[in-house]
Short mmCIF file of C-alpha atoms in Angstrom, two decimals:
data_model
loop_
_atom_site.label_atom_id
_atom_site.label_comp_id
_atom_site.label_asym_id
_atom_site.label_seq_id
_atom_site.Cartn_x
_atom_site.Cartn_y
_atom_site.Cartn_z
CA MET A 1 -68.16 -178.90 8.96
CA GLU A 2 -69.19 -176.83 5.80
CA ALA A 3 -68.47 -173.22 5.37
CA ALA A 4 -70.85 -170.14 4.91
CA GLY A 5 -72.97 -170.62 2.13
CA GLY A 6 -72.90 -174.18 2.23
CA ALA A 7 -75.78 -176.34 3.29
CA TYR A 8 -76.20 -175.06 6.59
CA GLY A 9 -77.30 -171.70 7.49
CA ALA A 10 -76.65 -169.95 4.65
CA GLN A 11 -80.31 -168.23 4.58
CA GLU A 12 -80.85 -164.61 3.94
CA PRO A 13 -81.67 -162.67 7.05
CA GLY A 14 -85.03 -162.46 7.95
CA THR A 15 -86.38 -165.74 6.22
CA SER A 16 -84.91 -168.22 9.11
CA PRO A 17 -87.73 -169.18 11.06
CA ALA A 18 -86.52 -167.95 14.29
CA GLU A 19 -87.09 -164.56 12.38
CA GLY A 20 -90.25 -165.69 11.42
CA GLY A 21 -89.61 -166.80 7.80
CA GLY A 22 -89.39 -169.86 6.60
CA GLU A 23 -91.41 -172.40 4.86
CA GLY A 24 -95.15 -172.41 5.86
CA VAL A 25 -95.31 -169.58 7.88
CA ARG A 26 -97.03 -166.07 6.44
CA PRO A 27 -95.92 -162.75 7.54
CA GLN A 28 -98.55 -161.50 10.19
CA LYS A 29 -101.65 -159.24 8.87
CA THR A 30 -101.66 -156.05 11.51
CA ARG A 31 -104.17 -153.39 11.51
CA LYS A 32 -103.36 -150.34 13.42
CA ARG A 33 -106.15 -150.17 16.33
CA ARG A 34 -107.90 -146.65 16.62
CA SER A 35 -111.18 -145.44 18.70
CA TRP A 36 -114.68 -144.80 16.76
CA THR A 37 -115.16 -141.29 15.81
CA ALA A 38 -118.77 -139.86 16.71
CA GLU A 39 -119.39 -139.48 13.37
CA GLU A 40 -119.06 -143.42 12.41
CA ASP A 41 -120.83 -144.40 14.92
CA ALA A 42 -123.41 -142.19 13.83
CA VAL A 43 -123.09 -144.42 10.63
CA LEU A 44 -123.04 -147.44 12.09
CA ALA A 45 -126.42 -146.60 14.46
CA ALA A 46 -128.11 -145.23 11.15
CA HIS A 47 -127.26 -148.71 9.19
CA VAL A 48 -128.64 -150.74 12.13
CA ARG A 49 -132.09 -148.64 12.44
CA ALA A 50 -132.58 -149.08 8.32
CA HIS A 51 -131.70 -152.71 8.59
CA GLY A 52 -131.47 -154.24 11.70
CA VAL A 53 -129.20 -156.00 13.98
CA GLY A 54 -126.98 -159.01 12.00
CA LYS A 55 -125.25 -159.68 8.98
CA TRP A 56 -122.40 -157.70 10.20
CA ASP A 57 -119.84 -158.85 7.36
CA GLU A 58 -122.06 -156.39 4.64
CA VAL A 59 -121.93 -153.86 7.33
CA PRO A 60 -118.77 -151.79 5.90
CA GLN A 61 -119.45 -152.65 2.47
CA SER A 62 -122.52 -150.78 2.47
CA THR A 63 -121.97 -148.10 4.90
CA GLY A 64 -118.36 -147.32 3.96
CA LEU A 65 -116.76 -147.90 7.02
CA ALA A 66 -113.29 -148.93 7.43
CA ARG A 67 -114.11 -151.47 9.98
CA THR A 68 -114.50 -155.04 9.80
CA GLY A 69 -118.06 -156.80 10.39
CA GLN A 70 -116.75 -157.86 13.74
CA SER A 71 -115.72 -154.47 14.96
CA CYS A 72 -119.02 -153.24 14.15
CA ARG A 73 -121.31 -156.00 15.45
CA PHE A 74 -118.73 -155.29 19.29
CA ARG A 75 -119.03 -151.86 19.03
CA TRP A 76 -122.98 -152.59 18.35
CA LEU A 77 -123.59 -154.60 21.05
CA ASN A 78 -121.22 -153.37 23.56
CA SER A 79 -121.18 -149.42 23.20
CA LEU A 80 -124.44 -148.23 20.94
CA ARG A 81 -127.05 -151.02 21.86
CA PRO A 82 -130.29 -148.81 23.08
CA GLY A 83 -130.82 -149.58 26.99
CA LEU A 84 -127.10 -149.79 27.79
CA LYS A 85 -126.25 -148.77 30.83
CA ASP A 86 -123.40 -146.26 31.23
CA ASP A 87 -119.70 -148.17 31.61
CA GLY A 88 -118.84 -146.02 34.63
CA ILE A 89 -122.35 -146.93 36.10
CA ALA A 90 -121.23 -149.17 38.78
CA PHE A 91 -123.14 -152.54 39.56
CA SER A 92 -125.40 -152.70 42.19
CA ARG A 93 -125.31 -155.43 45.06
CA ASP A 94 -128.29 -157.07 43.13
CA GLU A 95 -126.46 -157.04 40.32
CA GLU A 96 -123.75 -158.62 41.81
CA ILE A 97 -126.03 -161.44 43.31
CA HIS A 98 -127.48 -161.39 39.85
CA LEU A 99 -123.81 -161.85 38.26
CA CYS A 100 -122.93 -164.59 40.99
CA ARG A 101 -125.94 -166.84 40.60
CA LEU A 102 -125.73 -166.84 36.90
CA HIS A 103 -121.82 -167.36 37.13
CA ALA A 104 -122.51 -170.32 39.32
CA ALA A 105 -124.93 -172.20 36.54
CA LEU A 106 -123.53 -170.88 33.50
CA GLY A 107 -120.07 -170.40 34.10
CA ASN A 108 -118.02 -167.98 31.27
CA LYS A 109 -120.69 -167.85 28.80
CA TRP A 110 -120.30 -164.19 29.13
CA ASN A 111 -123.24 -163.44 25.97
CA ARG A 112 -125.83 -166.05 28.31
CA ILE A 113 -124.97 -164.41 30.94
CA ALA A 114 -125.84 -160.58 29.70
CA ALA A 115 -128.79 -161.79 28.19
CA GLU A 116 -129.90 -162.16 32.15
CA MET A 117 -128.64 -158.69 32.99
CA GLU A 118 -130.84 -156.02 31.54
CA GLY A 119 -128.92 -153.03 30.56
CA ARG A 120 -125.33 -154.81 30.32
CA SER A 121 -123.73 -156.04 27.11
CA GLU A 122 -121.15 -159.01 27.65
CA ASN A 123 -117.77 -157.50 27.74
CA GLN A 124 -119.71 -155.09 30.69
CA VAL A 125 -120.43 -158.19 32.53
CA MET A 126 -117.05 -159.88 31.71
CA HIS A 127 -115.14 -157.45 32.57
CA TYR A 128 -116.62 -156.51 36.11
CA TRP A 129 -116.63 -159.80 36.95
CA PHE A 130 -112.08 -160.37 36.96
CA TYR A 131 -112.71 -157.04 38.68
CA TYR A 132 -115.21 -158.58 41.06
CA VAL A 133 -113.09 -161.78 41.71
CA GLY A 134 -110.34 -159.73 42.08
CA ARG A 135 -111.74 -157.70 44.92
CA CYS A 136 -112.70 -160.53 46.69
CA GLN A 137 -108.94 -162.36 46.39
CA ARG A 138 -107.86 -159.13 47.15
CA THR A 139 -110.14 -158.96 51.01
CA GLY A 140 -110.31 -162.47 51.33
CA VAL A 141 -113.35 -162.72 50.37
CA ASN A 142 -115.78 -165.84 49.07
CA VAL A 143 -116.21 -164.63 45.07
CA TYR A 144 -119.92 -166.24 45.89
CA PRO A 145 -122.07 -164.76 48.82
CA PRO A 146 -124.36 -166.85 50.63
CA GLU A 147 -127.44 -165.34 49.52
CA ALA A 148 -126.29 -166.60 45.51
CA ILE A 149 -125.74 -170.03 46.35
CA PRO A 150 -128.20 -172.40 45.12
CA ILE A 151 -130.98 -174.38 47.78
CA ILE A 152 -129.90 -177.69 45.77
CA PRO A 153 -126.49 -178.19 43.65
CA SER A 154 -128.65 -180.24 41.28
CA SER A 155 -130.61 -177.18 40.32
CA PRO A 156 -128.73 -174.46 39.93
CA LEU A 157 -131.46 -171.71 38.96
CA ILE A 158 -133.27 -172.24 42.72
CA PHE A 159 -131.27 -169.36 44.58
CA ARG A 160 -132.64 -169.03 48.97
CA ASN A 161 -134.28 -165.87 50.02
CA HIS A 162 -132.32 -163.41 51.41
#
């Protein structure tokens, strides 16, 4: 065995792979999450009204917002977009059935499902789905109610009338 300081184990503190150091390992950049302010919401909404939706990576530079383009996109699509139902508004039974039909046909494609559900964001749809599944599991109810099951299995968009 070699003495301390030899070829084995002579690394400086904080540089071992177990401590996040070592070859090829970069320190992680961490950003503190913070809530959006009403002023930031207003700036983002004004930008979208003036320039339209898209090119999200350009939004922070042109508005001066200290946010990423991805953060701006997420905020717009899930919170500020006109026509969105408030998060506090529960899904109706018809919306639940429609969500079940869409999920049976599309799986976890939340963007595509939300596009078919008027006034709901992909985030609302996804969160409600997992809440709904959990509720069904706790109560022993089938996740897909009979009225959401397709008539012809090979054609998932044709459904029974209820």
